[in-house]
Amino acid sequence: MWLELASITDSLATLATHVINDLGLAGIVLLLTLSGVIGVPGTEVTMLFAGFNVYQGHFSMVAIIAAGVLGDTLGATVAYTIGYYGRRELIERHGNKLHIDATRLALAERWFERRGSVTIFFSRWIPVARAAFPYAAGVSRMPYIRMAALAAMGSLFWIGGLAILGYEVGSQWQNWRHHLAYVDYAGAALLIAGVAYLIVKRNRPAGEKPAPDVSS
């Protein structure tokens, strides 16, 4: 399974390199928009290669981060709109086409209901499940301006970090691209840890109430 995932990730890296080489900054916007809606090719491979392009002197760091945040926010906007107008029925019926299954959506909704706005901000840092949260925000009818602002701010840190990492990798990009699946493994581990935390918290017995003071 891991070898298959690594092969898929390497193919997505190849796609990202070709699109960015052909379309430049517009390619970054396009790839990040698609990633926000269907989860592929992913922010990781796109922004790491974009950072490598900065290392080669093709783009500026500010330009690729701006393009990445713009594309990521546009993707979140499309996902939010689908969730807002399509509601849960449409997503559950056609979610497989968007790489959003019912389980992932339900998890996103539970986190969203409990944490609200904070969830949107920090969910932009979760590689595997990040695309599900704007759908959940739309289903929950969160105000769009708030969702877009929080998504953009969260994306700025995630996109910026990946871009800087791609720049620092520099000439080692060709070696790194074959190991990008580990980014997905880390995201999956974070998701599993989050689920485990919610299960433990839910099943933890409530603390006993302190005994009343009868001495007075």
mmCIF file of C-alpha atoms in Angstrom:
data_model
loop_
_atom_site.group_PDB
_atom_site.id
_atom_site.type_symbol
_atom_site.label_atom_id
_atom_site.label_comp_id
_atom_site.label_asym_id
_atom_site.label_seq_id
_atom_site.Cartn_x
_atom_site.Cartn_y
_atom_site.Cartn_z
ATOM 1 C CA MET A 1 0.000 0.000 0.000
ATOM 2 C CA TRP A 2 2.832 2.382 0.893
ATOM 3 C CA LEU A 3 4.628 1.656 -2.384
ATOM 4 C CA GLU A 4 1.424 2.363 -4.289
ATOM 5 C CA LEU A 5 0.931 5.663 -2.449
ATOM 6 C CA ALA A 6 4.534 6.638 -3.131
ATOM 7 C CA SER A 7 4.026 5.909 -6.838
ATOM 8 C CA ILE A 8 0.888 8.067 -6.944
ATOM 9 C CA THR A 9 2.643 10.894 -5.117
ATOM 10 C CA ASP A 10 5.567 10.770 -7.547
ATOM 11 C CA SER A 11 3.123 10.968 -10.478
ATOM 12 C CA LEU A 12 1.462 14.012 -8.912
ATOM 13 C CA ALA A 13 4.885 15.620 -8.492
ATOM 14 C CA THR A 14 5.518 15.073 -12.193
ATOM 15 C CA LEU A 15 2.169 16.680 -13.021
ATOM 16 C CA ALA A 16 2.926 19.685 -10.820
ATOM 17 C CA THR A 17 6.337 20.229 -12.362
ATOM 18 C CA HIS A 18 4.948 20.179 -15.901
ATOM 19 C CA VAL A 19 2.055 22.545 -15.122
ATOM 20 C CA ILE A 20 4.257 25.065 -13.314
ATOM 21 C CA ASN A 21 6.923 24.895 -16.011
ATOM 22 C CA ASP A 22 4.291 25.531 -18.703
ATOM 23 C CA LEU A 23 2.007 28.066 -16.964
ATOM 24 C CA GLY A 24 4.241 29.699 -14.373
ATOM 25 C CA LEU A 25 2.467 31.467 -11.506
ATOM 26 C CA ALA A 26 -0.916 30.796 -13.128
ATOM 27 C CA GLY A 27 -0.072 27.099 -12.894
ATOM 28 C CA ILE A 28 0.452 27.428 -9.135
ATOM 29 C CA VAL A 29 -2.945 29.118 -8.767
ATOM 30 C CA LEU A 30 -4.596 26.399 -10.881
ATOM 31 C CA LEU A 31 -2.979 23.490 -9.026
ATOM 32 C CA LEU A 32 -3.777 24.932 -5.592
ATOM 33 C CA THR A 33 -7.386 25.611 -6.607
ATOM 34 C CA LEU A 34 -7.782 22.004 -7.771
ATOM 35 C CA SER A 35 -6.151 20.759 -4.570
ATOM 36 C CA GLY A 36 -8.642 22.728 -2.497
ATOM 37 C CA VAL A 37 -11.576 21.117 -4.295
ATOM 38 C CA ILE A 38 -10.509 17.527 -5.045
ATOM 39 C CA GLY A 39 -7.409 17.129 -2.863
ATOM 40 C CA VAL A 40 -4.947 16.552 -5.727
ATOM 41 C CA PRO A 41 -2.242 17.150 -6.792
ATOM 42 C CA GLY A 42 -1.800 18.615 -3.298
ATOM 43 C CA THR A 43 -0.225 21.705 -1.802
ATOM 44 C CA GLU A 44 2.924 19.824 -0.842
ATOM 45 C CA VAL A 45 4.264 18.830 -4.247
ATOM 46 C CA THR A 46 3.103 22.091 -5.825
ATOM 47 C CA MET A 47 4.682 24.497 -3.364
ATOM 48 C CA LEU A 48 7.867 22.494 -2.864
ATOM 49 C CA PHE A 49 8.504 22.595 -6.606
ATOM 50 C CA ALA A 50 7.528 26.263 -6.719
ATOM 51 C CA GLY A 51 10.132 26.912 -4.017
ATOM 52 C CA PHE A 52 12.673 25.047 -6.117
ATOM 53 C CA ASN A 53 11.836 27.414 -8.991
ATOM 54 C CA VAL A 54 12.672 30.326 -6.688
ATOM 55 C CA TYR A 55 16.006 28.637 -5.980
ATOM 56 C CA GLN A 56 16.612 28.492 -9.734
ATOM 57 C CA GLY A 57 15.786 32.180 -10.079
ATOM 58 C CA HIS A 58 12.583 31.769 -12.104
ATOM 59 C CA PHE A 59 10.177 33.340 -9.568
ATOM 60 C CA SER A 60 10.338 35.419 -6.422
ATOM 61 C CA MET A 61 9.365 33.955 -3.058
ATOM 62 C CA VAL A 62 6.682 36.615 -2.539
ATOM 63 C CA ALA A 63 5.139 35.825 -5.938
ATOM 64 C CA ILE A 64 4.820 32.069 -5.404
ATOM 65 C CA ILE A 65 3.432 32.463 -1.881
ATOM 66 C CA ALA A 66 0.866 35.003 -3.111
ATOM 67 C CA ALA A 67 -0.119 32.698 -5.992
ATOM 68 C CA GLY A 68 -0.326 29.720 -3.640
ATOM 69 C CA VAL A 69 -2.507 31.476 -1.060
ATOM 70 C CA LEU A 70 -4.750 32.832 -3.823
ATOM 71 C CA GLY A 71 -5.218 29.394 -5.369
ATOM 72 C CA ASP A 72 -5.721 27.716 -2.001
ATOM 73 C CA THR A 73 -8.344 30.287 -0.996
ATOM 74 C CA LEU A 74 -10.125 29.917 -4.351
ATOM 75 C CA GLY A 75 -10.212 26.159 -3.830
ATOM 76 C CA ALA A 76 -11.637 26.607 -0.340
ATOM 77 C CA THR A 77 -14.237 28.990 -1.798
ATOM 78 C CA VAL A 78 -15.375 26.436 -4.390
ATOM 79 C CA ALA A 79 -15.548 23.722 -1.721
ATOM 80 C CA TYR A 80 -17.485 26.024 0.616
ATOM 81 C CA THR A 81 -19.945 26.894 -2.171
ATOM 82 C CA ILE A 82 -20.557 23.223 -2.959
ATOM 83 C CA GLY A 83 -21.156 22.518 0.727
ATOM 84 C CA TYR A 84 -23.363 25.579 1.167
ATOM 85 C CA TYR A 85 -25.672 24.969 -1.781
ATOM 86 C CA GLY A 86 -25.252 21.233 -2.294
ATOM 87 C CA ARG A 87 -25.530 20.406 1.376
ATOM 88 C CA ARG A 88 -24.644 17.004 2.804
ATOM 89 C CA GLU A 89 -26.762 14.919 0.396
ATOM 90 C CA LEU A 90 -24.806 16.028 -2.684
ATOM 91 C CA ILE A 91 -21.440 15.559 -1.003
ATOM 92 C CA GLU A 92 -22.309 12.103 0.315
ATOM 93 C CA ARG A 93 -23.607 11.058 -3.109
ATOM 94 C CA HIS A 94 -20.737 12.437 -5.186
ATOM 95 C CA GLY A 95 -18.022 12.945 -2.579
ATOM 96 C CA ASN A 96 -15.881 10.137 -3.990
ATOM 97 C CA LYS A 97 -15.374 12.216 -7.125
ATOM 98 C CA LEU A 98 -14.018 15.018 -4.939
ATOM 99 C CA HIS A 99 -11.910 12.685 -2.766
ATOM 100 C CA ILE A 100 -14.164 13.617 0.186
ATOM 101 C CA ASP A 101 -15.768 10.563 1.804
ATOM 102 C CA ALA A 102 -18.597 10.655 4.335
ATOM 103 C CA THR A 103 -16.333 9.689 7.236
ATOM 104 C CA ARG A 104 -13.877 12.503 6.580
ATOM 105 C CA LEU A 105 -16.691 15.009 6.170
ATOM 106 C CA ALA A 106 -18.330 13.882 9.414
ATOM 107 C CA LEU A 107 -15.031 14.235 11.263
ATOM 108 C CA ALA A 108 -14.551 17.722 9.830
ATOM 109 C CA GLU A 109 -18.078 18.691 10.886
ATOM 110 C CA ARG A 110 -17.544 17.474 14.461
ATOM 111 C CA TRP A 111 -14.315 19.418 14.772
ATOM 112 C CA PHE A 112 -15.971 22.413 13.149
ATOM 113 C CA GLU A 113 -18.945 22.371 15.510
ATOM 114 C CA ARG A 114 -16.711 22.174 18.569
ATOM 115 C CA ARG A 115 -13.929 24.549 17.572
ATOM 116 C CA GLY A 116 -15.629 26.768 14.992
ATOM 117 C CA SER A 117 -13.385 29.386 13.462
ATOM 118 C CA VAL A 118 -10.202 28.028 15.019
ATOM 119 C CA THR A 119 -10.743 24.763 13.167
ATOM 120 C CA ILE A 120 -10.784 26.468 9.775
ATOM 121 C CA PHE A 121 -7.490 28.225 10.508
ATOM 122 C CA PHE A 122 -5.560 25.206 11.763
ATOM 123 C CA SER A 123 -7.136 22.718 9.344
ATOM 124 C CA ARG A 124 -5.147 24.374 6.539
ATOM 125 C CA TRP A 125 -2.078 22.682 8.043
ATOM 126 C CA ILE A 126 -3.426 19.107 7.744
ATOM 127 C CA PRO A 127 -2.220 17.518 4.476
ATOM 128 C CA VAL A 128 -4.710 14.652 4.241
ATOM 129 C CA ALA A 129 -7.976 16.166 5.504
ATOM 130 C CA ARG A 130 -7.573 19.924 4.851
ATOM 131 C CA ALA A 131 -9.876 19.913 1.805
ATOM 132 C CA ALA A 132 -12.812 18.562 3.833
ATOM 133 C CA PHE A 133 -13.152 21.507 6.213
ATOM 134 C CA PRO A 134 -14.380 24.189 3.763
ATOM 135 C CA TYR A 135 -17.084 21.736 2.671
ATOM 136 C CA ALA A 136 -18.069 21.331 6.334
ATOM 137 C CA ALA A 137 -18.066 25.123 6.767
ATOM 138 C CA GLY A 138 -20.457 25.438 3.825
ATOM 139 C CA VAL A 139 -22.744 22.705 5.115
ATOM 140 C CA SER A 140 -22.792 24.423 8.523
ATOM 141 C CA ARG A 141 -23.545 27.802 6.848
ATOM 142 C CA MET A 142 -20.548 29.558 8.357
ATOM 143 C CA PRO A 143 -20.375 33.161 7.050
ATOM 144 C CA TYR A 144 -18.266 33.114 3.890
ATOM 145 C CA ILE A 145 -16.122 36.169 4.679
ATOM 146 C CA ARG A 146 -15.050 34.659 7.996
ATOM 147 C CA MET A 147 -14.299 31.288 6.387
ATOM 148 C CA ALA A 148 -12.297 32.822 3.530
ATOM 149 C CA ALA A 149 -10.304 35.116 5.832
ATOM 150 C CA LEU A 150 -9.406 32.326 8.248
ATOM 151 C CA ALA A 151 -8.604 29.908 5.425
ATOM 152 C CA ALA A 152 -6.332 32.477 3.769
ATOM 153 C CA MET A 153 -4.505 33.225 7.028
ATOM 154 C CA GLY A 154 -4.014 29.539 7.774
ATOM 155 C CA SER A 155 -2.893 28.906 4.206
ATOM 156 C CA LEU A 156 -0.331 31.686 4.413
ATOM 157 C CA PHE A 157 1.636 29.811 7.083
ATOM 158 C CA TRP A 158 1.293 26.403 5.398
ATOM 159 C CA ILE A 159 1.971 27.615 1.852
ATOM 160 C CA GLY A 160 4.813 29.870 2.986
ATOM 161 C CA GLY A 161 6.451 27.080 4.966
ATOM 162 C CA LEU A 162 6.323 24.674 2.032
ATOM 163 C CA ALA A 163 7.676 27.303 -0.362
ATOM 164 C CA ILE A 164 10.616 28.095 1.921
ATOM 165 C CA LEU A 165 11.294 24.380 2.376
ATOM 166 C CA GLY A 166 11.319 23.896 -1.399
ATOM 167 C CA TYR A 167 13.794 26.757 -1.717
ATOM 168 C CA GLU A 168 16.048 25.315 0.975
ATOM 169 C CA VAL A 169 15.931 21.863 -0.649
ATOM 170 C CA GLY A 170 17.310 23.534 -3.775
ATOM 171 C CA SER A 171 19.255 21.192 -6.009
ATOM 172 C CA GLN A 172 18.066 18.173 -4.006
ATOM 173 C CA TRP A 173 14.523 18.522 -5.410
ATOM 174 C CA GLN A 174 14.819 15.430 -7.627
ATOM 175 C CA ASN A 175 15.669 13.318 -4.581
ATOM 176 C CA TRP A 176 12.970 14.875 -2.422
ATOM 177 C CA ARG A 177 10.189 14.387 -4.952
ATOM 178 C CA HIS A 178 10.498 10.615 -4.569
ATOM 179 C CA HIS A 179 9.911 10.857 -0.825
ATOM 180 C CA LEU A 180 6.941 13.223 -0.774
ATOM 181 C CA ALA A 181 4.633 10.387 0.252
ATOM 182 C CA TYR A 182 6.066 10.781 3.759
ATOM 183 C CA VAL A 183 4.318 14.163 3.959
ATOM 184 C CA ASP A 184 1.044 12.319 3.444
ATOM 185 C CA TYR A 185 2.035 9.735 6.073
ATOM 186 C CA ALA A 186 2.635 12.549 8.568
ATOM 187 C CA GLY A 187 -0.757 14.056 7.722
ATOM 188 C CA ALA A 188 -2.444 10.690 8.168
ATOM 189 C CA ALA A 189 -0.719 10.286 11.537
ATOM 190 C CA LEU A 190 -1.980 13.705 12.653
ATOM 191 C CA LEU A 191 -5.505 12.804 11.560
ATOM 192 C CA ILE A 192 -5.409 9.463 13.417
ATOM 193 C CA ALA A 193 -4.034 11.174 16.526
ATOM 194 C CA GLY A 194 -6.870 13.699 16.398
ATOM 195 C CA VAL A 195 -9.494 10.967 16.110
ATOM 196 C CA ALA A 196 -7.906 9.056 18.988
ATOM 197 C CA TYR A 197 -7.939 12.196 21.131
ATOM 198 C CA LEU A 198 -11.655 12.763 20.478
ATOM 199 C CA ILE A 199 -12.473 9.113 21.297
ATOM 200 C CA VAL A 200 -10.487 9.168 24.543
ATOM 201 C CA LYS A 201 -11.995 12.505 25.556
ATOM 202 C CA ARG A 202 -15.538 11.283 24.859
ATOM 203 C CA ASN A 203 -15.094 8.007 26.748
ATOM 204 C CA ARG A 204 -13.267 9.508 29.728
ATOM 205 C CA PRO A 205 -15.489 9.296 32.839
ATOM 206 C CA ALA A 206 -16.657 12.644 34.156
ATOM 207 C CA GLY A 207 -14.943 13.760 37.338
ATOM 208 C CA GLU A 208 -16.858 13.370 40.549
ATOM 209 C CA LYS A 209 -18.409 16.481 41.988
ATOM 210 C CA PRO A 210 -16.705 17.724 45.152
ATOM 211 C CA ALA A 211 -18.433 16.734 48.374
ATOM 212 C CA PRO A 212 -20.545 19.500 49.916
ATOM 213 C CA ASP A 213 -19.114 21.334 52.908
ATOM 214 C CA VAL A 214 -21.240 20.257 55.901
ATOM 215 C CA SER A 215 -18.999 21.663 58.601
ATOM 216 C CA SER A 216 -20.618 25.105 58.522
#
